[in-house]
Short mmCIF file of C-alpha atoms in Angstrom, two decimals:
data_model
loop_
_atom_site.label_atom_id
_atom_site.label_comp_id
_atom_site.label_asym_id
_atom_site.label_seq_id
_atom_site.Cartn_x
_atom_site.Cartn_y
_atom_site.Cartn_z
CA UNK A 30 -30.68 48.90 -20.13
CA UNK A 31 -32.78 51.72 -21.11
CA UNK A 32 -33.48 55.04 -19.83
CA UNK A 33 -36.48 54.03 -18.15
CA UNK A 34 -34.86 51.72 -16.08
CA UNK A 35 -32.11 54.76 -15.22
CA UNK A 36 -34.35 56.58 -14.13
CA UNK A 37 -36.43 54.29 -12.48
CA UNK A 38 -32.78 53.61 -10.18
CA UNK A 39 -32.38 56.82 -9.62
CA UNK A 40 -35.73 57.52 -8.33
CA UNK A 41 -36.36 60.81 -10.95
CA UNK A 42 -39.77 61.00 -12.26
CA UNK A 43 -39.30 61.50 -16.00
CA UNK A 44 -40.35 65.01 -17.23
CA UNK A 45 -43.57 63.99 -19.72
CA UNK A 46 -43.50 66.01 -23.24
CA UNK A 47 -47.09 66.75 -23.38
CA UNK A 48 -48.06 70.01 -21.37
CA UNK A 49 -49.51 69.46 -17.62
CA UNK A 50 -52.86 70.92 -17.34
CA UNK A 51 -52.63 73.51 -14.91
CA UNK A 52 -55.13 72.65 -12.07
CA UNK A 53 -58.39 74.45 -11.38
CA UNK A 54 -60.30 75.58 -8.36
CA UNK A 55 -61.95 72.10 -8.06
CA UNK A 56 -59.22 69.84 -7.79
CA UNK A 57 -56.64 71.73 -5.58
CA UNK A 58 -57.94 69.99 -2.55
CA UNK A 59 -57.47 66.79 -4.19
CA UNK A 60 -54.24 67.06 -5.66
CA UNK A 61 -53.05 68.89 -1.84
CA UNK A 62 -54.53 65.95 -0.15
CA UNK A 63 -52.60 63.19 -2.08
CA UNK A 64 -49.36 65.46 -1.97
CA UNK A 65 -49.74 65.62 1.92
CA UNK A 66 -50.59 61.84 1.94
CA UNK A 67 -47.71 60.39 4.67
CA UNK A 68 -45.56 57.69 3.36
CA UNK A 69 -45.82 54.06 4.93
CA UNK A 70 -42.77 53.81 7.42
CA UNK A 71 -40.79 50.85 6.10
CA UNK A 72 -39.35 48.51 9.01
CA UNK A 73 -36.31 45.83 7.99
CA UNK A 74 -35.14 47.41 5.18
CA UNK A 75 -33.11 50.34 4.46
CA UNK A 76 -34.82 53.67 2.92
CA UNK A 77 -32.26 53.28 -0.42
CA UNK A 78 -32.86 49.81 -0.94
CA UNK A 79 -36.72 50.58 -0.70
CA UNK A 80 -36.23 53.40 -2.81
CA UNK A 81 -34.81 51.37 -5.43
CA UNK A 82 -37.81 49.15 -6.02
CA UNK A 83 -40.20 52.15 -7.59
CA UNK A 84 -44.11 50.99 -8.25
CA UNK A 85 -43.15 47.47 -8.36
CA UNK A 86 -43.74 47.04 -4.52
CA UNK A 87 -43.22 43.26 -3.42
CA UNK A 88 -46.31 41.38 -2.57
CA UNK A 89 -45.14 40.88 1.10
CA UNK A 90 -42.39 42.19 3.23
CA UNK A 91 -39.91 40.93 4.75
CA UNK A 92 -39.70 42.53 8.36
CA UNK A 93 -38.10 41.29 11.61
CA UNK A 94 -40.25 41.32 14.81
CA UNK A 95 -39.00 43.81 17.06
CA UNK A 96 -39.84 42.02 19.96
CA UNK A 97 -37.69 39.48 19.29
CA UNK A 98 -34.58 41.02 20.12
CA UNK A 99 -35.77 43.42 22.51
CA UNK A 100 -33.57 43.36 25.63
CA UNK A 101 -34.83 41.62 28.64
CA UNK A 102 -34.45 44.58 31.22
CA UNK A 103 -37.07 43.28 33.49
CA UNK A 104 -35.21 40.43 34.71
CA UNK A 105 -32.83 39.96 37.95
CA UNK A 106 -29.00 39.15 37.42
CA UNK A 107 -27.05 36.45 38.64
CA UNK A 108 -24.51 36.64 41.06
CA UNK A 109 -20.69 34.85 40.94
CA UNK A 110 -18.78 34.73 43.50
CA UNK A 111 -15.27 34.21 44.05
CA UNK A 112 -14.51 30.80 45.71
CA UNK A 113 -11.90 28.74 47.00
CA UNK A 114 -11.56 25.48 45.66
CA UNK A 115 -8.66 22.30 45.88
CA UNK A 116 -7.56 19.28 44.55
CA UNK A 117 -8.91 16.40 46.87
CA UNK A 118 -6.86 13.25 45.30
CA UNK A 119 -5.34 11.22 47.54
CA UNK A 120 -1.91 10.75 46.06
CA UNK A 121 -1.62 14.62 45.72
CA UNK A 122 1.43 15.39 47.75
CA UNK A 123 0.68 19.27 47.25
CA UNK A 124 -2.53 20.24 49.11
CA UNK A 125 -3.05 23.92 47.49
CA UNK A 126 -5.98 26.04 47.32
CA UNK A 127 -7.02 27.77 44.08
CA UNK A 128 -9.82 30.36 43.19
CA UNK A 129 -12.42 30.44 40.93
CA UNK A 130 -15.74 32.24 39.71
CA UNK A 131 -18.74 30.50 40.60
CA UNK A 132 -22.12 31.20 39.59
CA UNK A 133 -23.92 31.79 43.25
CA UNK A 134 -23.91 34.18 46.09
CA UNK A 135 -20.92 33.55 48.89
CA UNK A 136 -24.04 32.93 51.42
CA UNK A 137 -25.40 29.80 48.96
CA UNK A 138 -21.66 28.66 48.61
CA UNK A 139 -20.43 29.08 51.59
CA UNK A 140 -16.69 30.04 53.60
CA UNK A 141 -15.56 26.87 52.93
CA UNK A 142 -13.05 25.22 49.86
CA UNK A 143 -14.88 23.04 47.76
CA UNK A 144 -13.64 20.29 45.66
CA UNK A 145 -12.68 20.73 41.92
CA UNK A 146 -15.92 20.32 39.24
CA UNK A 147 -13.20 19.16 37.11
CA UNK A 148 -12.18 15.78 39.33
CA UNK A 149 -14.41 13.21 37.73
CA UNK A 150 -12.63 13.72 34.54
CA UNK A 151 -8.98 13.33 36.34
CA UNK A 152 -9.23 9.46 35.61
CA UNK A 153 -6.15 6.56 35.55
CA UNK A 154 -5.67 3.15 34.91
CA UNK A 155 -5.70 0.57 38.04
CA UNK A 156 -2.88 -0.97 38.08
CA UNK A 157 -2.41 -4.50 40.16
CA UNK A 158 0.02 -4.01 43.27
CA UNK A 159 2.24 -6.32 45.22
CA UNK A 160 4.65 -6.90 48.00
CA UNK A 161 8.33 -8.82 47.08
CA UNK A 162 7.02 -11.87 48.78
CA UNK A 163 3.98 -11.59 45.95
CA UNK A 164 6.40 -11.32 43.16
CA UNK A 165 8.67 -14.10 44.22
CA UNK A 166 5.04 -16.12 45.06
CA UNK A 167 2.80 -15.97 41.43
CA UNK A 168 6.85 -15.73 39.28
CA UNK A 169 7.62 -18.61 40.99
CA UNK A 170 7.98 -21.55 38.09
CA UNK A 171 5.27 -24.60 38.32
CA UNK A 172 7.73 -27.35 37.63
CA UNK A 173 11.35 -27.84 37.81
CA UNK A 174 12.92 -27.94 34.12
CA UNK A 175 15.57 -26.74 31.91
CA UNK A 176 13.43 -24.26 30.47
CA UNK A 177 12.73 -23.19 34.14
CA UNK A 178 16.10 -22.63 34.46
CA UNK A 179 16.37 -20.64 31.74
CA UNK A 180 13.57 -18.21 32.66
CA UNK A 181 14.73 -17.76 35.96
CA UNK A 182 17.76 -16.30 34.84
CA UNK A 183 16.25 -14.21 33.03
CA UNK A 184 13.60 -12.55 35.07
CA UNK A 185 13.49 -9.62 36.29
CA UNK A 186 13.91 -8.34 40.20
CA UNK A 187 11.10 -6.86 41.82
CA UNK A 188 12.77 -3.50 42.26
CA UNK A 189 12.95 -3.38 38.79
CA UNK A 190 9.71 -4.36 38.27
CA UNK A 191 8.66 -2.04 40.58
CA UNK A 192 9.80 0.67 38.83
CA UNK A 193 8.66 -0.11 35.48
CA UNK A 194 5.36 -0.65 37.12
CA UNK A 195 5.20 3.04 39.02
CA UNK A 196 6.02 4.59 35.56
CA UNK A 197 3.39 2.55 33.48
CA UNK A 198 1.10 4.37 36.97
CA UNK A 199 2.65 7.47 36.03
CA UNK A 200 2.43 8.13 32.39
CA UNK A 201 -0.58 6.36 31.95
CA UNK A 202 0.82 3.73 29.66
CA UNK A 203 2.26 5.75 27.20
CA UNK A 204 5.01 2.58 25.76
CA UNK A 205 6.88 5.74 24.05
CA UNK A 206 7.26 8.07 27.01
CA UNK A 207 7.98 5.37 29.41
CA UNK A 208 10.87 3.74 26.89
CA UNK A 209 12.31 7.67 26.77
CA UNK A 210 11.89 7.89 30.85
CA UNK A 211 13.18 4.37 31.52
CA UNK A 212 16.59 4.53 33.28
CA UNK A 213 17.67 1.83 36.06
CA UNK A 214 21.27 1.36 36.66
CA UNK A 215 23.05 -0.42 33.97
CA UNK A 216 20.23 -2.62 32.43
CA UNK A 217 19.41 -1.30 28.78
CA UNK A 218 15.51 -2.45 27.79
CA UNK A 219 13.92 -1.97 24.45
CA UNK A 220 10.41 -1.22 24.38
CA UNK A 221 9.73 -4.79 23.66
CA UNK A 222 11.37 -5.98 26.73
CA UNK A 223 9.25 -3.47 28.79
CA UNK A 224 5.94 -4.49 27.38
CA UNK A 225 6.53 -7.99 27.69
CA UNK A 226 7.30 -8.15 31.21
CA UNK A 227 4.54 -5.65 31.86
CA UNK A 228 2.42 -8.13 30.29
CA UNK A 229 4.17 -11.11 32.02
CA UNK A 230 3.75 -10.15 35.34
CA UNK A 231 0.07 -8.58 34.93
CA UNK A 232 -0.81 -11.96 34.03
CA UNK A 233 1.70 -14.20 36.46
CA UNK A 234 -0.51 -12.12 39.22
CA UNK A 235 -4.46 -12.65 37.68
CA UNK A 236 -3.83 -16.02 37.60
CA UNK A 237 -2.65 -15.89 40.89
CA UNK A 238 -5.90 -14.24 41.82
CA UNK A 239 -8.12 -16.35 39.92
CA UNK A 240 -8.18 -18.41 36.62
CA UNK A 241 -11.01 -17.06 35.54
CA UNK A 242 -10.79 -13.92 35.27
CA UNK A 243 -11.78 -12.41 32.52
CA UNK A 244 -8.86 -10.09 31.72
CA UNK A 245 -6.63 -12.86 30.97
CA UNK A 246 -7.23 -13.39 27.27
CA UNK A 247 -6.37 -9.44 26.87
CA UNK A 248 -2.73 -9.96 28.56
CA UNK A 249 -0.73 -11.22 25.64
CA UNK A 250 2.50 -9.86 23.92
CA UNK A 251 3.71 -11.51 21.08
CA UNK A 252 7.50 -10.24 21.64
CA UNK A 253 8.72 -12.09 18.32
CA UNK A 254 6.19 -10.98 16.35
CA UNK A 255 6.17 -7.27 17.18
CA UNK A 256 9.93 -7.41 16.38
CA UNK A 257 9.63 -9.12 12.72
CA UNK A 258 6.54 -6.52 12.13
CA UNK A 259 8.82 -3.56 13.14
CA UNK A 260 11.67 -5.24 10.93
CA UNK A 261 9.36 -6.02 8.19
CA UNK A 262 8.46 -2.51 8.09
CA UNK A 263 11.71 -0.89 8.09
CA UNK A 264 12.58 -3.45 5.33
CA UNK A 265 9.64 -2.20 3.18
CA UNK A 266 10.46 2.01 3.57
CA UNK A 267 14.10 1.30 3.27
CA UNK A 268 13.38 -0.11 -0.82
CA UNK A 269 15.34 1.64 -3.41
CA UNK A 270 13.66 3.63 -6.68
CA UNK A 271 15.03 0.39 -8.35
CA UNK A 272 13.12 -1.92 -6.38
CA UNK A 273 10.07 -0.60 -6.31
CA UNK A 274 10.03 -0.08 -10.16
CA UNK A 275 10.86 -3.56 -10.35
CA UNK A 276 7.55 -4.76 -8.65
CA UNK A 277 5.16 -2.22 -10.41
CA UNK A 278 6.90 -4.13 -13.19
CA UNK A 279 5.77 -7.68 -11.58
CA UNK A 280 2.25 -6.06 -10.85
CA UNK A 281 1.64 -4.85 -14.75
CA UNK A 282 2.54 -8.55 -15.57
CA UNK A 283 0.43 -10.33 -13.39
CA UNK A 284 -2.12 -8.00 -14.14
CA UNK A 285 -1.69 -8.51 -17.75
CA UNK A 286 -1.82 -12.57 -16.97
CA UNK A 287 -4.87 -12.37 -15.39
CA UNK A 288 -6.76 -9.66 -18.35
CA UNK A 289 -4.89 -13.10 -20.38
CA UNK A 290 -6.92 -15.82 -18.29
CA UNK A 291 -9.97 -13.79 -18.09
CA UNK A 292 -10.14 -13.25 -22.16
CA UNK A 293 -8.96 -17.25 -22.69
CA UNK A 294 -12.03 -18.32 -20.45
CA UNK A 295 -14.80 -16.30 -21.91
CA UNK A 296 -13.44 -17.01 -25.14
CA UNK A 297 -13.47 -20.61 -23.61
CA UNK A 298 -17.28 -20.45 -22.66
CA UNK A 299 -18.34 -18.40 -26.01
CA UNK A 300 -17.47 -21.31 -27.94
CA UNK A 301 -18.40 -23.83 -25.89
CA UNK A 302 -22.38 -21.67 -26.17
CA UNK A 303 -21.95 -21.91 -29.48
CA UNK A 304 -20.66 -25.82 -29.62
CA UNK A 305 -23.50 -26.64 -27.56
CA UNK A 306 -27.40 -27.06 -28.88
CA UNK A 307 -29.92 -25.42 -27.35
CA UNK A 308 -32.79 -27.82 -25.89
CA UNK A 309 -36.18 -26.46 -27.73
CA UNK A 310 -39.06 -27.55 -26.53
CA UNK A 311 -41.47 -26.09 -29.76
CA UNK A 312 -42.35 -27.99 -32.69
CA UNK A 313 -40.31 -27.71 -36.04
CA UNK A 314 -44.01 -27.55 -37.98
CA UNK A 315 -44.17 -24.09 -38.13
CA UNK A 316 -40.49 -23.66 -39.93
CA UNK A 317 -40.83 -25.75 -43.02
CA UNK A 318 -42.65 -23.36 -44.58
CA UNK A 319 -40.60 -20.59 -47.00
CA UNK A 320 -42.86 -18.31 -44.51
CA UNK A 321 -41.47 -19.64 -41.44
CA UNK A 322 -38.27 -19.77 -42.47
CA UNK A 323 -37.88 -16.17 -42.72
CA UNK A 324 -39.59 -15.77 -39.84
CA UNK A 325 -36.85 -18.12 -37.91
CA UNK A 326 -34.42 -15.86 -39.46
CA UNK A 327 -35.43 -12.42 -38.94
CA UNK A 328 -36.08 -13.35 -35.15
CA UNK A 329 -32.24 -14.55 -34.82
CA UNK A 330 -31.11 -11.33 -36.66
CA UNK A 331 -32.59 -9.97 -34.00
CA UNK A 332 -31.95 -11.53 -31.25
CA UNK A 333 -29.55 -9.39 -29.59
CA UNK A 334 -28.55 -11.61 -26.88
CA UNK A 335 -26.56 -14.12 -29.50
CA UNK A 336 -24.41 -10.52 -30.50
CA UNK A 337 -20.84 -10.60 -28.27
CA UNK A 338 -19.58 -7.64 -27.19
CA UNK A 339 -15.67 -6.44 -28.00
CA UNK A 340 -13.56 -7.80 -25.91
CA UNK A 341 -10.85 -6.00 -24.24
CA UNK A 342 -7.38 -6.34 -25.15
CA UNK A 343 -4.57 -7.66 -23.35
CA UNK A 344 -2.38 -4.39 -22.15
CA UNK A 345 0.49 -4.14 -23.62
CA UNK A 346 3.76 -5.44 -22.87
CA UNK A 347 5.88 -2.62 -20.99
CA UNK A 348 9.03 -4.06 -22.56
CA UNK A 349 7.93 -3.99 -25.85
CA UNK A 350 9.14 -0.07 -26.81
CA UNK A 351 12.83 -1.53 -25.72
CA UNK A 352 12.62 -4.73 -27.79
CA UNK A 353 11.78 -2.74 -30.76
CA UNK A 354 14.49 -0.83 -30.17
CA UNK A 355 17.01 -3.66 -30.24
CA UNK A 356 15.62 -4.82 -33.26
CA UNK A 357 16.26 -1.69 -35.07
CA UNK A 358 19.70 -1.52 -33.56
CA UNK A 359 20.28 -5.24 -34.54
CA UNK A 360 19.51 -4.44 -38.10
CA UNK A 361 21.37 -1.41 -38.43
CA UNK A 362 24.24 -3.95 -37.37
CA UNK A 363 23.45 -6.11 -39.88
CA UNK A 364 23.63 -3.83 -42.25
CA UNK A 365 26.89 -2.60 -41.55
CA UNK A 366 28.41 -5.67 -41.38
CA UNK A 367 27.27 -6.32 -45.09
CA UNK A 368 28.40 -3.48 -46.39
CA UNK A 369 31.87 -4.42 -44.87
CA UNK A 370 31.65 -8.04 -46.45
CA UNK A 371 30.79 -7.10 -49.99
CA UNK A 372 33.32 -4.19 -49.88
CA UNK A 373 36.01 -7.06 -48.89
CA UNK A 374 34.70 -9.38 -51.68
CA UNK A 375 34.85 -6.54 -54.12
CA UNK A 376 38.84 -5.95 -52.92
CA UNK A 377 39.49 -9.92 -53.10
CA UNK A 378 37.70 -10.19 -56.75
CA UNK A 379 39.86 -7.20 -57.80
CA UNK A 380 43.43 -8.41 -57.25
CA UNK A 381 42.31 -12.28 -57.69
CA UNK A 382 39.78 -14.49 -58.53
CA UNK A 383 38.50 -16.83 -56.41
CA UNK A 384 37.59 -20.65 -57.53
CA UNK A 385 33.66 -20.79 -57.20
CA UNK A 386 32.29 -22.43 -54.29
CA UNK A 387 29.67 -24.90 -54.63
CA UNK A 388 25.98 -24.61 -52.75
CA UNK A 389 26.81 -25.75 -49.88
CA UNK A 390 29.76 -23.74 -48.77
CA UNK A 391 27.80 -20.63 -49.89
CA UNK A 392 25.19 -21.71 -47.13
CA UNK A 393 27.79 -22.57 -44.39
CA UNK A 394 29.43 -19.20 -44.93
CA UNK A 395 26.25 -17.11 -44.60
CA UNK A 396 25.37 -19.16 -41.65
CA UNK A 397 28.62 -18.41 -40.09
CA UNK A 398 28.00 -14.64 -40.95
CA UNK A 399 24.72 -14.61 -39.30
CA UNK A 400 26.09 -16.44 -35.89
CA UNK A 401 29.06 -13.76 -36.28
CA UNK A 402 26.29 -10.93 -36.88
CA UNK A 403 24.46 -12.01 -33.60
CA UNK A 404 27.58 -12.58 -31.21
CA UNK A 405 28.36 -9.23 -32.53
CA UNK A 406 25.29 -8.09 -31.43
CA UNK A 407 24.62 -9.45 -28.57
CA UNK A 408 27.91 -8.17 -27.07
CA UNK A 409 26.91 -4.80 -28.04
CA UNK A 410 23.85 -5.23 -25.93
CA UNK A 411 25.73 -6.49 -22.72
CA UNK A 412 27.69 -3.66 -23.11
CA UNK A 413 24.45 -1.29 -22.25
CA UNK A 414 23.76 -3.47 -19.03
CA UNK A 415 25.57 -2.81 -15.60
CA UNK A 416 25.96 -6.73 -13.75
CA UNK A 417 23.38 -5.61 -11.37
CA UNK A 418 20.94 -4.73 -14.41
CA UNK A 419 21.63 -8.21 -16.00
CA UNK A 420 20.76 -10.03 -12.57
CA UNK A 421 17.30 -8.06 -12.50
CA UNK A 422 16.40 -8.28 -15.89
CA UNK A 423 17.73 -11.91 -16.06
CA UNK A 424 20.16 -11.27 -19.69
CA UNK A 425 22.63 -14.26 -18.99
CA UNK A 426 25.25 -14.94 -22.07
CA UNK A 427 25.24 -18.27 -22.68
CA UNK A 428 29.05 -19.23 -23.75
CA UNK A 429 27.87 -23.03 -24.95
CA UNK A 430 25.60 -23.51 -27.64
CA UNK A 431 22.44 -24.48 -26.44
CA UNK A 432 19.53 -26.93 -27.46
CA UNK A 433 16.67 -25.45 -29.10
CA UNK A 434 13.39 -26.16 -27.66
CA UNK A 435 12.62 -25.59 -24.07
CA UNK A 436 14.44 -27.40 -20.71
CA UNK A 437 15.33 -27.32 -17.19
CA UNK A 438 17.44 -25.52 -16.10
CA UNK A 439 19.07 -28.11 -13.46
CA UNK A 440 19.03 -31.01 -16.13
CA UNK A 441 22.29 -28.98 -17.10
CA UNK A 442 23.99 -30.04 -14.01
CA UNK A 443 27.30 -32.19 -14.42
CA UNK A 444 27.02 -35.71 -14.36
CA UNK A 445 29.68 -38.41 -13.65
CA UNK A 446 29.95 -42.34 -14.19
CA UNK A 447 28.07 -44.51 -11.54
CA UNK A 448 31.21 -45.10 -9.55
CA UNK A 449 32.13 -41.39 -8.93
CA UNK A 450 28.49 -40.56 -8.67
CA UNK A 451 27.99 -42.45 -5.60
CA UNK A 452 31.23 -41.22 -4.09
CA UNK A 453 29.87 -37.58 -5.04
CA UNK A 454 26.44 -38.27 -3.67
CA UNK A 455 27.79 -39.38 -0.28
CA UNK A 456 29.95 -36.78 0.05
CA UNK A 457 27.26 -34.38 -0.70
CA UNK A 458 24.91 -36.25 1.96
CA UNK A 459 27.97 -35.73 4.65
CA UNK A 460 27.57 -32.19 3.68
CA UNK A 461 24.13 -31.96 4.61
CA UNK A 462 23.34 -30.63 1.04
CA UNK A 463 20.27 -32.28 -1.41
CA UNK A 464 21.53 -33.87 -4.62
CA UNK A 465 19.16 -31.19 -6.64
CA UNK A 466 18.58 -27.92 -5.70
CA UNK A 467 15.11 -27.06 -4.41
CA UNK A 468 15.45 -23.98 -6.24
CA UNK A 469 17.49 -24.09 -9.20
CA UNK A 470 18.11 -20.76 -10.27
CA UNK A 471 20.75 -19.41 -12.52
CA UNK A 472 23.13 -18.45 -9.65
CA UNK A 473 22.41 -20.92 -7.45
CA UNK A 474 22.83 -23.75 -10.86
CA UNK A 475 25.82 -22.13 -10.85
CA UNK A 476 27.13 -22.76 -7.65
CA UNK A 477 26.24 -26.08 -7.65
CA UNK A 478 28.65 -26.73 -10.58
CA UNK A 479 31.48 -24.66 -8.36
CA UNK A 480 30.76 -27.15 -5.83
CA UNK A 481 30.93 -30.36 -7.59
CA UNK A 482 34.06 -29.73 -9.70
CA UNK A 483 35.65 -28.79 -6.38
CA UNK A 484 34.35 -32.64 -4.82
CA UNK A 485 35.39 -34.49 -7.73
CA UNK A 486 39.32 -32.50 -7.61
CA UNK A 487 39.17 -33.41 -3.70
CA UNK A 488 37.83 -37.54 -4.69
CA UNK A 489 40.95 -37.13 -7.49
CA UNK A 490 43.32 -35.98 -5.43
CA UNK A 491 42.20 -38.68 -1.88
CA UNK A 492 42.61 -41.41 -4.78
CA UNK A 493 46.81 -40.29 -5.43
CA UNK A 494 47.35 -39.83 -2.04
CA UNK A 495 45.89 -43.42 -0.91
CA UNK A 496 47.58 -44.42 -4.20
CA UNK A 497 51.07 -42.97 -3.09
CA UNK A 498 50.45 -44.21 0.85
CA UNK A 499 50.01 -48.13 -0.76
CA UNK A 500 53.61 -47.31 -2.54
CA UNK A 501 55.08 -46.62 0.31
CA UNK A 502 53.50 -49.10 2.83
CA UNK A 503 54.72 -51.95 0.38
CA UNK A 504 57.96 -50.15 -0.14
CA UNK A 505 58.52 -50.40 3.48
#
């Protein structure tokens, strides 16, 4: 900022370094007539802020009408008054007067209590009514049944109902307050119970009225289903950390199945565009030139609709940080345990030598170290895993040696010869049990074994004792 503009702020006329010509006789009048000149009064804006702007005047002001907010003097007030007014519902046990200002002389509104403005908006749900002889008329069964039986045990009296129906009238249907409220002698309800019979008997008495009416559709309670939704529910916020960790787990891997499919297919339909010819209806003429050849391919160099874009990756595995890790640890295991097996050979070869073994006990015995090496380390690994953990993660220890290559899991079931198979299949059918599992997992597999070495010890031991009972009915 420069000193001009200072000044210019400040509103102080800079003094000028050349010497002011002191006026003559001629031009006194002027220079008194432009120093008496009055000043424009400025209206909407305040005598700094005009101030401020020096020579540079806007082009147009900004200035509020005054007429605009001038006060309207001229004009007559209103009168209020102070009235009586009342409630005029009919089930209003307390007929009381209240007061109120109203907008009107006492003359216009006259002596006497008016009703409240405020009525129209006092509005309730119509709720159907009925005598005992009513109830006991449309809750009367249709035919005579078991399951008639059944339901009139169960239904309700009319006082009852009469009381659930007056506080439904009450609060307006509010399920909440009228479950809290709810208290008739010794009968406990649940707010199930209360909205089904609500629902019941609002319906029992349309159709009563009519079987057309339209409101019938609208009177359903699903009493079964409300309770499995509210179990559901308190099944769902009641989940552990562990749980729900497990299925963000579940929802990375089928997410990562379906990034799988997706990249399998349009790898899938890239080659089968390139596999396939494309139909072309031009003549070849024109390319069996040398010209036309590079013509044909410059044009497919640039044809940038053959070019395929970079594929997205498959996410990565979230397990795959914690099988790295058990590789490391598995060959730091390994490790050791060579350094303890050539330290031994070096002790054995020092106080005696050993006869040299051929090829193919030098293979056995490093096979047998590696199965050691692993058993070694795969007990080191259970040891990191609480049972829970192992049933989650599905790390089962396998004590038999298993077949390599891929199988079911329930083709490891225990089999017998055909004779005690049928005797072990009837059983099981006199059980009520299938002779497979429909769902053979590991515990269940496992089970199932627990179950048929216990039918084959009870077939073993029927056999002695009809064995011993034969002995003894010849003996005798």
């Amino acid at each position: 900022m420069s000193s001009n503009d200072v000044f210019d702020v400040l509103n102080i006329n800079k003094k000028s370094s050349t010497p002011v010509p002191a006026p003559s006789a001629g031009n006194l009048a002027g220079v008194a007539g432009s120093t008496n000149k009055p000043k424009p009064q400025v209206t909407g804006m305040q005598r700094e802020l005009y101030s401020l702007l020096g020579e540079n005047q806007p082009p147009v002001m900004v200035a509020q009408t005054s007429s605009r907010f001038k006060e309207k003097l001229a004009g007559k007030p209103s009168p209020w008054s102070k009235t009586d007014f009342f409630n005029a519902r009919k089930d209003n046990p307390y007929k009381l007067t209240f007061q109120h200002w109203m907008k009107g002389s006492k003359e216009l509104l006259g002596d006497e209590p008016q009703e409240s403005t405020f009525l129209k908006f006092d509005q309730h749900f119509t709720l159907p009514t009925f005598t005992k002889e009513e109830y006991d008329e449309f809750m009367k069964p249709q035919n005579d049944s078991s399951s008639n039986t059944e339901e009139n045990e169960n239904r309700w009296s009319f006082e009852e109902v009469d009381y659930l129906m007056q506080l439904c009238k009450k609060y307006d249907l509010r399920w909440f307050v009228i479950e809290d409220r709810y208290n008739f002698g010794e009968s406990v309800r649940s707010l199930e119970d209360l909205k089904e019979q609500f629902y019941e008997v609002c319906r029992r008495y349309f159709e009563n009225k009519g079987p057309a009416m339209p409101l019938l559709k609208s009177l359903t309670f699903d009493k079964s289903k409300e309770t499995d939704r509210k179990a559901y529910l308190q099944r769902l916020l009641s989940r552990s950390a562990a749980e729900i960790a497990e299925e963000e787990a579940l929802i990375i891997e089928s997410r990562k199945f379906e990034m799988a499919a997706k990249k399998t297919l349009n790898d899938r339909e890239s080659l089968l565009r390139l596999l396939d010819s494309p139909n072309s209806n031009k003549s070849v003429v024109q390319y069996m030139t040398s010209q036309g050849m590079s013509l044909l391919y410059s044009n497919m160099l640039n044809d940038k609709s053959k070019k395929r874009k970079h594929e997205a990756g498959v996410p990565e595995n979230p397990w795959m940080k914690q099988q790295q890790q058990f590789a490391q640890q598995k060959q730091q295991l390994q490790q050791l345990h060579e350094k303890k097996l050539t330290a031994e050979q070096g002790t054995d070869s020092g106080s005696e030598q050993s006869p040299r073994k051929t090829k193919r006990q030098k293979q056995e015995l490093q096979n047998a170290i590696k199965r050691k090496s692993e058993a070694q380390y795969a007990e080191y690994l259970l040891q990191s895993f609480t049972m829970e953990e192992r049933k989650n993660l599905g790390v089962i220890a396998h004590g038999e040696k298993l077949s390599p290559g891929v199988f079911l899991r329930s083709t490891k079931i225990s089999t017998f010869k055909p004779a005690l198979q049928n005797k072990v299949s009837s059983t099981m059918q006199e059980l009520g049990l299938p002779l497979r599992p429909a769902m053979p997992s590991y515990d269940v597999v496992q089970k199932e074994e627990e179950l048929l070495k216990a039918i084959v010890s009870l077939l073993e031991l029927k056999k002695q004792l009809d064995k011993l009972e034969a002995e003894k009915a010849i003996r005798s």
